[in-house]
Amino acid sequence: MAEKAVQRETVLSLRETIAQIENRRLPGVVRAAKTADPAGFRRQGEEASRNKILPLGVPPLDDVLEGGLPLAGMTEIRNAETRDAGAAAGFVTALAVLCQWRKKEKGHLAPVLWISQGLASREAGLPYAPGLKSYGLDIERFLFVSIRTVKEALWVAETALSVPVFAAVVLEIRGNPACLALSESRRLHVRARAGGVPLLVFRQAGEEEASSAFFRLQIKPASAGERPLPDGSMLCGSIGHPAFHVLVEKSRAYASADIFLEWNAHDRRFYPIEQHQSVAPQVDEQSANSVDPFSAPVDRSSGADQVGRLLAFARAS
Amino acid sequence: MRLVALDTLAERVGLKRGQGAAEARAMCPSLDVIIEDSAADLAFLEGLADWCDRYTPLVALDGKDGLFLDITGCAHLHGGEKALVDDVLSRLFLLGVEARAVISSSAGLSWAVARYGEAAVIAPEDAERVLAPLPVAALRLPAETAALLERVGLKEIGDLLYAPRAPLTRRFGSLLLLRLDQARGHADEPLSPRLPVPSFSAERRLAEPLQEEEHILELARHLSGDVRLSLERHGEGGRLFELLLIRVDGRVFRIQAHAAVPLNDADRIAALFRERLQAVHDDLDAGYGYEILRLSVLRSERLDPAQEDFSGVPDESQPLATFADKLCARFGPDCLSFATVAESHLPERAGGFAPLTDVAAIMESRPVDEKACPENRPLRIFTHPELVEATAEVPDGAPRSFNWRKTQYRVARAEGPERIAAEWWIDGEDHPTRDYFRVEDQEGRRFWLFRESLYGRETSSPRWFVHGVFA
């Protein structure tokens, strides 16, 4: 009996270690065992800081992100090509607006720090204050650091994360530099968790790369909706709220499909959009080229996998 | 080639200034002639002036070969005037510099005696006695005035001292009497020091030179504590600090550090220099070590003492200021900037970034003017608009497709034009007008394009540019 208890203890502690390594919330059994503190106190603060998340208001995305954007830790947002940097920058800025707004609702204005590698802001343009303002950001509290090398940018990010004043820290880098490898991203992640600051790593024109981020999202451009008219109809041919096509590349939950969002700067929140509403010819092309689903089987129960799903063979060449 | 300066040995041989180099070589075949480099001479003199900072903060350059030191109130710190002169001369001798030094009550008298006389310290009542036998050239007169005086037989200053003043002024101009009065100490002669005098400073002289960076930092922290006391007494906080390091061989290093808010906290002042030393690490050659360290406050501002309250809410400007200081100390003051909005129609003038120098300014709420931020501005903008090849259905209509960075984009939707005319009061009247379009390509990328010049009125072949990207 005693032996069994010891074994159970070992298993629990192992599970806890694994959960800590994976930055995961503890499973029920372990949590129950852990909260039963000998002194009878619950570790309130620790638990609260671990669970700080910011819901994005779009159910499919929030499900994948396990509730929302983690407010202490690193999240990576990347785009594949420089020309898509506008969309990705828009998504990152929208997250920064949400973080800043959350703090503002609590009563204090916190600045957003945008650290940009010089090359990145030369290739994709500098942040533009009037544009940021109309996007919903408080530009009175927007600080921008332009820095030459990635190493220096990492130093600035690390310093910023240890200062508990920023609503969000954005680290914009270009490509996949060797000096931001797994260990460096781990270091930043730990710093961000300790400081309780959301760190958004914005990788411009970069490949998928293993990192310590909670989540990695790829942002692709998406056709915007149209401007609504006062009578409820849409103004034909106009360009409405900015829209994004989000692909979840790294998450603990199963990322089923592509998620399409639009950002409403006035309401300062995301709204899901139905992609087939908008006019995007390349969607039609894709559906024309994809393999037709087989007809439903007669002799078996339905629910078989659709043929034509691609597994992770992208790098096989 | 002519000789401009001679060392003692060459003077003894009988060479003179202004002599031709060939003639001098003929007189003395072993002559070593070095081409004059006045910039290097000046740099050396400035280096010496820096070094003289150890005696007094008021050091002024005098022509190409002299330094004035205002030692009012400093002499007793070095054991009296005689001891001070001896100390200067012996240290300079060790540095390999042959120098002459005189202490007197006026700059003109010191100048004259250092170049033409023999004394080291002159009491104020001896001024005329010492001055009398010196040649008139010792009065810092232009060469022609000195030559004229010599021609009429007034060869020594003593000849001028008691001569009637009116005829002298009539004959030789007012400068002669001014110089004479200055040398006697009757007329005041202000020195203009090279560097501003710091309002607060603390200094440590070391028996054993320091080499290690950690030791320098530790000492800087001690000095910060000393400076802090005087800052606190005056109710001020420093904004610009300078750490002066004098190396044993006389080389002087000055390291300046800016603070984003007025500081009087020893640890934070020391932290500024920690980052600064990291940044200038390679330029700072410790050699055989530093013998004098001085921390000065070059600029200070009023700092009202703040009391911490029990609410436990931390003051946000403090950590932000610490962060800004760290960044600026390491990467320079332009590194960290904040967004600014200006009232201008031209997009590149309407928004920009300015270096963050004062954290207090940004922490105060200053609402941005709504008028300055029109709707439909891109999220990112190119510093220089990028030329694209665009085709439009009609010359003054929206583009149908464009070629940017070697890629073709087909425009699915376009909004515009938004016509922005140049600001003639800045750019002149012939600056082209721009028509801006918001376009979305077929894959959903949104760009901000503009057509430069109005078709038909300003040009017949307008050019297209990409100026920014939307989210």
PDB file of C-alpha atoms in Angstrom, chain B residues 221-455:
ATOM      1  CA  ARG B 221      28.842  54.259  -7.785  1.00  0.00           C
ATOM      2  CA  HIS B 222      30.709  55.765  -4.840  1.00  0.00           C
ATOM      3  CA  LEU B 223      31.090  59.028  -6.716  1.00  0.00           C
ATOM      4  CA  SER B 224      27.372  58.951  -7.554  1.00  0.00           C
ATOM      5  CA  GLY B 225      26.728  58.791  -3.835  1.00  0.00           C
ATOM      6  CA  ASP B 226      28.814  61.926  -3.311  1.00  0.00           C
ATOM      7  CA  VAL B 227      27.134  63.770  -6.173  1.00  0.00           C
ATOM      8  CA  ARG B 228      23.768  62.677  -4.919  1.00  0.00           C
ATOM      9  CA  LEU B 229      24.272  64.468  -1.635  1.00  0.00           C
ATOM     10  CA  SER B 230      24.900  67.816  -3.292  1.00  0.00           C
ATOM     11  CA  LEU B 231      22.082  67.240  -5.792  1.00  0.00           C
ATOM     12  CA  GLU B 232      19.696  66.530  -2.972  1.00  0.00           C
ATOM     13  CA  ARG B 233      20.786  69.599  -1.088  1.00  0.00           C
ATOM     14  CA  HIS B 234      19.881  71.760  -4.075  1.00  0.00           C
ATOM     15  CA  GLY B 235      16.689  69.857  -4.845  1.00  0.00           C
ATOM     16  CA  GLU B 236      17.893  68.950  -8.300  1.00  0.00           C
ATOM     17  CA  GLY B 237      18.312  65.857 -10.411  1.00  0.00           C
ATOM     18  CA  GLY B 238      20.877  65.362 -13.144  1.00  0.00           C
ATOM     19  CA  ARG B 239      19.934  64.865 -16.767  1.00  0.00           C
ATOM     20  CA  LEU B 240      23.388  64.685 -18.300  1.00  0.00           C
ATOM     21  CA  PHE B 241      26.296  63.061 -16.495  1.00  0.00           C
ATOM     22  CA  GLU B 242      29.929  62.870 -17.435  1.00  0.00           C
ATOM     23  CA  LEU B 243      32.509  60.473 -16.153  1.00  0.00           C
ATOM     24  CA  LEU B 244      36.015  61.776 -16.647  1.00  0.00           C
ATOM     25  CA  LEU B 245      38.802  59.239 -16.605  1.00  0.00           C
ATOM     26  CA  ILE B 246      42.417  60.406 -16.600  1.00  0.00           C
ATOM     27  CA  ARG B 247      44.834  57.690 -17.529  1.00  0.00           C
ATOM     28  CA  VAL B 248      48.291  57.539 -15.981  1.00  0.00           C
ATOM     29  CA  ASP B 249      49.898  58.645 -19.244  1.00  0.00           C
ATOM     30  CA  GLY B 250      47.766  61.797 -19.354  1.00  0.00           C
ATOM     31  CA  ARG B 251      45.166  60.593 -21.854  1.00  0.00           C
ATOM     32  CA  VAL B 252      41.692  61.752 -20.876  1.00  0.00           C
ATOM     33  CA  PHE B 253      38.442  59.917 -21.583  1.00  0.00           C
ATOM     34  CA  ARG B 254      35.066  61.520 -21.190  1.00  0.00           C
ATOM     35  CA  ILE B 255      31.990  59.313 -21.094  1.00  0.00           C
ATOM     36  CA  GLN B 256      28.654  61.056 -21.164  1.00  0.00           C
ATOM     37  CA  ALA B 257      25.354  59.496 -20.245  1.00  0.00           C
ATOM     38  CA  HIS B 258      21.901  60.949 -20.646  1.00  0.00           C
ATOM     39  CA  ALA B 259      19.070  60.319 -18.257  1.00  0.00           C
ATOM     40  CA  ALA B 260      15.483  60.383 -19.427  1.00  0.00           C
ATOM     41  CA  VAL B 261      14.249  61.850 -16.144  1.00  0.00           C
ATOM     42  CA  PRO B 262      16.114  63.907 -13.547  1.00  0.00           C
ATOM     43  CA  LEU B 263      18.078  61.453 -11.452  1.00  0.00           C
ATOM     44  CA  ASN B 264      19.585  61.660  -8.010  1.00  0.00           C
ATOM     45  CA  ASP B 265      19.753  58.001  -7.178  1.00  0.00           C
ATOM     46  CA  ALA B 266      23.261  56.612  -6.888  1.00  0.00           C
ATOM     47  CA  ASP B 267      22.429  53.149  -8.180  1.00  0.00           C
ATOM     48  CA  ARG B 268      20.648  54.427 -11.232  1.00  0.00           C
ATOM     49  CA  ILE B 269      23.408  56.872 -12.072  1.00  0.00           C
ATOM     50  CA  ALA B 270      25.873  54.022 -11.819  1.00  0.00           C
ATOM     51  CA  ALA B 271      23.592  51.850 -13.975  1.00  0.00           C
ATOM     52  CA  LEU B 272      23.749  54.466 -16.728  1.00  0.00           C
ATOM     53  CA  PHE B 273      27.489  54.133 -16.838  1.00  0.00           C
ATOM     54  CA  ARG B 274      27.332  50.363 -16.787  1.00  0.00           C
ATOM     55  CA  GLU B 275      25.564  50.409 -20.162  1.00  0.00           C
ATOM     56  CA  ARG B 276      27.723  53.238 -21.467  1.00  0.00           C
ATOM     57  CA  LEU B 277      30.922  51.399 -20.613  1.00  0.00           C
ATOM     58  CA  GLN B 278      29.598  48.341 -22.419  1.00  0.00           C
ATOM     59  CA  ALA B 279      28.910  50.444 -25.480  1.00  0.00           C
ATOM     60  CA  VAL B 280      32.251  52.241 -25.583  1.00  0.00           C
ATOM     61  CA  HIS B 281      34.133  49.176 -24.464  1.00  0.00           C
ATOM     62  CA  ASP B 282      36.400  49.005 -27.507  1.00  0.00           C
ATOM     63  CA  ASP B 283      37.304  52.686 -27.537  1.00  0.00           C
ATOM     64  CA  LEU B 284      38.265  52.649 -23.903  1.00  0.00           C
ATOM     65  CA  ASP B 285      41.846  51.477 -23.688  1.00  0.00           C
ATOM     66  CA  ALA B 286      42.701  51.227 -20.014  1.00  0.00           C
ATOM     67  CA  GLY B 287      46.446  50.869 -20.686  1.00  0.00           C
ATOM     68  CA  TYR B 288      48.202  51.021 -17.328  1.00  0.00           C
ATOM     69  CA  GLY B 289      45.084  52.226 -15.588  1.00  0.00           C
ATOM     70  CA  TYR B 290      43.285  55.398 -14.577  1.00  0.00           C
ATOM     71  CA  GLU B 291      44.494  57.563 -11.753  1.00  0.00           C
ATOM     72  CA  ILE B 292      41.701  60.120 -11.499  1.00  0.00           C
ATOM     73  CA  LEU B 293      37.967  59.578 -11.849  1.00  0.00           C
ATOM     74  CA  ARG B 294      35.531  62.431 -11.738  1.00  0.00           C
ATOM     75  CA  LEU B 295      31.771  62.345 -12.040  1.00  0.00           C
ATOM     76  CA  SER B 296      30.160  65.618 -13.076  1.00  0.00           C
ATOM     77  CA  VAL B 297      26.602  66.698 -13.625  1.00  0.00           C
ATOM     78  CA  LEU B 298      26.603  68.781 -16.785  1.00  0.00           C
ATOM     79  CA  ARG B 299      22.902  69.500 -16.874  1.00  0.00           C
ATOM     80  CA  SER B 300      20.430  69.281 -14.071  1.00  0.00           C
ATOM     81  CA  GLU B 301      16.779  69.981 -13.562  1.00  0.00           C
ATOM     82  CA  ARG B 302      14.543  70.588 -10.635  1.00  0.00           C
ATOM     83  CA  LEU B 303      13.505  67.366  -8.941  1.00  0.00           C
ATOM     84  CA  ASP B 304      10.873  67.505  -6.280  1.00  0.00           C
ATOM     85  CA  PRO B 305      11.335  64.749  -3.762  1.00  0.00           C
ATOM     86  CA  ALA B 306       8.514  62.242  -4.087  1.00  0.00           C
ATOM     87  CA  GLN B 307       7.295  60.146  -1.253  1.00  0.00           C
ATOM     88  CA  GLU B 308       6.215  56.593  -1.835  1.00  0.00           C
ATOM     89  CA  ASP B 309       2.717  55.850  -0.728  1.00  0.00           C
ATOM     90  CA  PHE B 310       1.158  52.793   0.832  1.00  0.00           C
ATOM     91  CA  SER B 311      -1.141  52.051  -2.100  1.00  0.00           C
ATOM     92  CA  GLY B 312       1.534  49.838  -3.594  1.00  0.00           C
ATOM     93  CA  VAL B 313       0.850  51.060  -7.110  1.00  0.00           C
ATOM     94  CA  PRO B 314       4.261  51.575  -8.679  1.00  0.00           C
ATOM     95  CA  ASP B 315       5.021  54.774 -10.506  1.00  0.00           C
ATOM     96  CA  GLU B 316       5.176  53.770 -14.155  1.00  0.00           C
ATOM     97  CA  SER B 317       7.496  56.469 -15.358  1.00  0.00           C
ATOM     98  CA  GLN B 318      10.376  55.175 -13.257  1.00  0.00           C
ATOM     99  CA  PRO B 319      10.840  51.738 -14.853  1.00  0.00           C
ATOM    100  CA  LEU B 320      10.161  53.221 -18.273  1.00  0.00           C
ATOM    101  CA  ALA B 321      12.837  55.842 -17.674  1.00  0.00           C
ATOM    102  CA  THR B 322      15.260  53.158 -16.568  1.00  0.00           C
ATOM    103  CA  PHE B 323      14.550  51.234 -19.745  1.00  0.00           C
ATOM    104  CA  ALA B 324      14.962  54.341 -21.911  1.00  0.00           C
ATOM    105  CA  ASP B 325      18.234  55.209 -20.190  1.00  0.00           C
ATOM    106  CA  LYS B 326      19.619  51.729 -20.688  1.00  0.00           C
ATOM    107  CA  LEU B 327      18.735  51.768 -24.357  1.00  0.00           C
ATOM    108  CA  CYS B 328      20.048  55.246 -25.026  1.00  0.00           C
ATOM    109  CA  ALA B 329      23.245  54.586 -23.139  1.00  0.00           C
ATOM    110  CA  ARG B 330      23.943  51.568 -25.289  1.00  0.00           C
ATOM    111  CA  PHE B 331      22.670  52.475 -28.723  1.00  0.00           C
ATOM    112  CA  GLY B 332      22.629  56.267 -28.692  1.00  0.00           C
ATOM    113  CA  PRO B 333      19.815  58.749 -28.168  1.00  0.00           C
ATOM    114  CA  ASP B 334      18.110  58.155 -31.540  1.00  0.00           C
ATOM    115  CA  CYS B 335      17.373  54.509 -30.910  1.00  0.00           C
ATOM    116  CA  LEU B 336      14.149  54.811 -28.958  1.00  0.00           C
ATOM    117  CA  SER B 337      11.479  57.002 -30.487  1.00  0.00           C
ATOM    118  CA  PHE B 338       7.830  57.824 -30.039  1.00  0.00           C
ATOM    119  CA  ALA B 339       5.171  58.441 -32.634  1.00  0.00           C
ATOM    120  CA  THR B 340       4.457  62.023 -33.582  1.00  0.00           C
ATOM    121  CA  VAL B 341       1.648  63.452 -35.641  1.00  0.00           C
ATOM    122  CA  ALA B 342       1.906  66.763 -37.427  1.00  0.00           C
ATOM    123  CA  GLU B 343      -0.729  68.821 -39.161  1.00  0.00           C
ATOM    124  CA  SER B 344       0.229  68.321 -42.747  1.00  0.00           C
ATOM    125  CA  HIS B 345      -1.513  67.059 -45.838  1.00  0.00           C
ATOM    126  CA  LEU B 346       1.515  65.240 -47.149  1.00  0.00           C
ATOM    127  CA  PRO B 347       1.510  61.749 -45.621  1.00  0.00           C
ATOM    128  CA  GLU B 348       5.240  61.600 -45.031  1.00  0.00           C
ATOM    129  CA  ARG B 349       5.091  64.824 -43.052  1.00  0.00           C
ATOM    130  CA  ALA B 350       1.917  63.974 -41.180  1.00  0.00           C
ATOM    131  CA  GLY B 351       3.383  61.101 -39.197  1.00  0.00           C
ATOM    132  CA  GLY B 352       6.825  60.291 -37.981  1.00  0.00           C
ATOM    133  CA  PHE B 353       8.969  59.415 -35.033  1.00  0.00           C
ATOM    134  CA  ALA B 354      10.955  61.613 -32.705  1.00  0.00           C
ATOM    135  CA  PRO B 355      13.645  60.452 -30.289  1.00  0.00           C
ATOM    136  CA  LEU B 356      12.363  59.926 -26.797  1.00  0.00           C
ATOM    137  CA  THR B 357      14.426  62.194 -24.602  1.00  0.00           C
ATOM    138  CA  ASP B 358      11.989  63.056 -21.889  1.00  0.00           C
ATOM    139  CA  VAL B 359       9.923  60.287 -20.381  1.00  0.00           C
ATOM    140  CA  ALA B 360       7.853  62.711 -18.360  1.00  0.00           C
ATOM    141  CA  ALA B 361       6.534  64.209 -21.588  1.00  0.00           C
ATOM    142  CA  ILE B 362       5.262  60.890 -22.863  1.00  0.00           C
ATOM    143  CA  MET B 363       3.734  59.816 -19.596  1.00  0.00           C
ATOM    144  CA  GLU B 364       1.633  62.941 -19.449  1.00  0.00           C
ATOM    145  CA  SER B 365      -1.543  62.492 -21.358  1.00  0.00           C
ATOM    146  CA  ARG B 366      -1.452  64.534 -24.508  1.00  0.00           C
ATOM    147  CA  PRO B 367      -4.279  63.565 -26.790  1.00  0.00           C
ATOM    148  CA  VAL B 368      -3.375  63.491 -30.449  1.00  0.00           C
ATOM    149  CA  ASP B 369      -5.338  65.864 -32.593  1.00  0.00           C
ATOM    150  CA  GLU B 370      -8.064  63.931 -34.376  1.00  0.00           C
ATOM    151  CA  LYS B 371      -7.870  66.234 -37.364  1.00  0.00           C
ATOM    152  CA  ALA B 372      -4.278  65.263 -37.942  1.00  0.00           C
ATOM    153  CA  CYS B 373      -5.229  61.607 -38.367  1.00  0.00           C
ATOM    154  CA  PRO B 374      -7.482  61.146 -41.352  1.00  0.00           C
ATOM    155  CA  GLU B 375      -9.181  57.812 -41.938  1.00  0.00           C
ATOM    156  CA  ASN B 376      -7.851  55.346 -44.460  1.00  0.00           C
ATOM    157  CA  ARG B 377      -4.186  55.746 -43.817  1.00  0.00           C
ATOM    158  CA  PRO B 378      -1.929  52.715 -44.248  1.00  0.00           C
ATOM    159  CA  LEU B 379      -0.423  50.863 -41.328  1.00  0.00           C
ATOM    160  CA  ARG B 380       3.064  50.943 -42.745  1.00  0.00           C
ATOM    161  CA  ILE B 381       4.614  53.483 -45.007  1.00  0.00           C
ATOM    162  CA  PHE B 382       7.744  53.490 -47.107  1.00  0.00           C
ATOM    163  CA  THR B 383      10.199  56.247 -46.311  1.00  0.00           C
ATOM    164  CA  HIS B 384      10.728  56.694 -50.019  1.00  0.00           C
ATOM    165  CA  PRO B 385       7.737  55.846 -52.202  1.00  0.00           C
ATOM    166  CA  GLU B 386       8.636  52.994 -54.535  1.00  0.00           C
ATOM    167  CA  LEU B 387       8.221  53.451 -58.252  1.00  0.00           C
ATOM    168  CA  VAL B 388       5.878  50.944 -59.916  1.00  0.00           C
ATOM    169  CA  GLU B 389       4.747  50.366 -63.446  1.00  0.00           C
ATOM    170  CA  ALA B 390       1.002  50.648 -63.458  1.00  0.00           C
ATOM    171  CA  THR B 391      -1.611  50.537 -66.135  1.00  0.00           C
ATOM    172  CA  ALA B 392      -4.912  52.298 -65.785  1.00  0.00           C
ATOM    173  CA  GLU B 393      -7.968  52.109 -67.968  1.00  0.00           C
ATOM    174  CA  VAL B 394      -8.170  55.847 -68.295  1.00  0.00           C
ATOM    175  CA  PRO B 395      -5.191  58.129 -67.711  1.00  0.00           C
ATOM    176  CA  ASP B 396      -6.686  59.737 -64.637  1.00  0.00           C
ATOM    177  CA  GLY B 397      -8.468  56.648 -63.295  1.00  0.00           C
ATOM    178  CA  ALA B 398      -7.614  53.895 -60.834  1.00  0.00           C
ATOM    179  CA  PRO B 399      -4.935  51.360 -61.811  1.00  0.00           C
ATOM    180  CA  ARG B 400      -5.919  47.998 -63.257  1.00  0.00           C
ATOM    181  CA  SER B 401      -2.634  46.270 -62.578  1.00  0.00           C
ATOM    182  CA  PHE B 402       0.809  47.217 -61.406  1.00  0.00           C
ATOM    183  CA  ASN B 403       4.274  45.802 -61.250  1.00  0.00           C
ATOM    184  CA  TRP B 404       5.933  46.218 -57.855  1.00  0.00           C
ATOM    185  CA  ARG B 405       9.252  44.625 -56.946  1.00  0.00           C
ATOM    186  CA  LYS B 406       9.233  42.524 -60.121  1.00  0.00           C
ATOM    187  CA  THR B 407       5.827  41.020 -59.392  1.00  0.00           C
ATOM    188  CA  GLN B 408       2.599  41.659 -61.220  1.00  0.00           C
ATOM    189  CA  TYR B 409      -0.460  42.492 -59.131  1.00  0.00           C
ATOM    190  CA  ARG B 410      -3.919  42.626 -60.600  1.00  0.00           C
ATOM    191  CA  VAL B 411      -6.181  45.099 -58.900  1.00  0.00           C
ATOM    192  CA  ALA B 412      -9.518  43.663 -57.869  1.00  0.00           C
ATOM    193  CA  ARG B 413     -10.952  46.728 -56.173  1.00  0.00           C
ATOM    194  CA  ALA B 414      -9.843  50.313 -55.850  1.00  0.00           C
ATOM    195  CA  GLU B 415     -11.009  53.279 -53.823  1.00  0.00           C
ATOM    196  CA  GLY B 416     -10.051  56.779 -54.717  1.00  0.00           C
ATOM    197  CA  PRO B 417      -8.732  59.090 -55.787  1.00  0.00           C
ATOM    198  CA  GLU B 418      -7.824  61.123 -52.750  1.00  0.00           C
ATOM    199  CA  ARG B 419      -6.101  64.136 -54.186  1.00  0.00           C
ATOM    200  CA  ILE B 420      -3.298  65.593 -52.084  1.00  0.00           C
ATOM    201  CA  ALA B 421      -1.691  68.742 -53.427  1.00  0.00           C
ATOM    202  CA  ALA B 422       1.832  69.693 -52.512  1.00  0.00           C
ATOM    203  CA  GLU B 423       2.423  72.222 -49.790  1.00  0.00           C
ATOM    204  CA  TRP B 424       3.522  75.158 -51.899  1.00  0.00           C
ATOM    205  CA  TRP B 425       4.638  77.160 -48.882  1.00  0.00           C
ATOM    206  CA  ILE B 426       7.316  74.550 -48.282  1.00  0.00           C
ATOM    207  CA  ASP B 427       7.941  72.749 -51.563  1.00  0.00           C
ATOM    208  CA  GLY B 428       7.407  75.540 -54.042  1.00  0.00           C
ATOM    209  CA  GLU B 429       4.617  75.920 -56.542  1.00  0.00           C
ATOM    210  CA  ASP B 430       5.766  73.469 -59.196  1.00  0.00           C
ATOM    211  CA  HIS B 431       5.682  70.410 -56.948  1.00  0.00           C
ATOM    212  CA  PRO B 432       3.435  67.706 -58.464  1.00  0.00           C
ATOM    213  CA  THR B 433       0.006  66.836 -57.092  1.00  0.00           C
ATOM    214  CA  ARG B 434      -0.714  63.275 -56.025  1.00  0.00           C
ATOM    215  CA  ASP B 435      -3.809  61.152 -56.483  1.00  0.00           C
ATOM    216  CA  TYR B 436      -3.929  58.397 -53.882  1.00  0.00           C
ATOM    217  CA  PHE B 437      -5.794  55.119 -54.396  1.00  0.00           C
ATOM    218  CA  ARG B 438      -6.480  52.326 -51.935  1.00  0.00           C
ATOM    219  CA  VAL B 439      -6.322  49.149 -53.937  1.00  0.00           C
ATOM    220  CA  GLU B 440      -6.790  45.505 -53.157  1.00  0.00           C
ATOM    221  CA  ASP B 441      -5.253  42.872 -55.357  1.00  0.00           C
ATOM    222  CA  GLN B 442      -6.879  39.581 -56.218  1.00  0.00           C
ATOM    223  CA  GLU B 443      -5.347  37.764 -53.262  1.00  0.00           C
ATOM    224  CA  GLY B 444      -6.419  40.345 -50.732  1.00  0.00           C
ATOM    225  CA  ARG B 445      -3.293  42.449 -50.280  1.00  0.00           C
ATOM    226  CA  ARG B 446      -4.106  46.095 -49.815  1.00  0.00           C
ATOM    227  CA  PHE B 447      -1.775  48.814 -51.021  1.00  0.00           C
ATOM    228  CA  TRP B 448      -1.698  52.576 -51.085  1.00  0.00           C
ATOM    229  CA  LEU B 449      -0.726  53.765 -54.542  1.00  0.00           C
ATOM    230  CA  PHE B 450      -0.448  57.247 -55.855  1.00  0.00           C
ATOM    231  CA  ARG B 451      -0.100  58.813 -59.262  1.00  0.00           C
ATOM    232  CA  GLU B 452       2.311  61.695 -59.340  1.00  0.00           C
ATOM    233  CA  SER B 453       1.293  64.746 -61.379  1.00  0.00           C
ATOM    234  CA  LEU B 454      -2.111  65.427 -62.836  1.00  0.00           C
ATOM    235  CA  TYR B 455      -2.638  63.984 -66.257  1.00  0.00           C
TER     236      TYR B 455
END
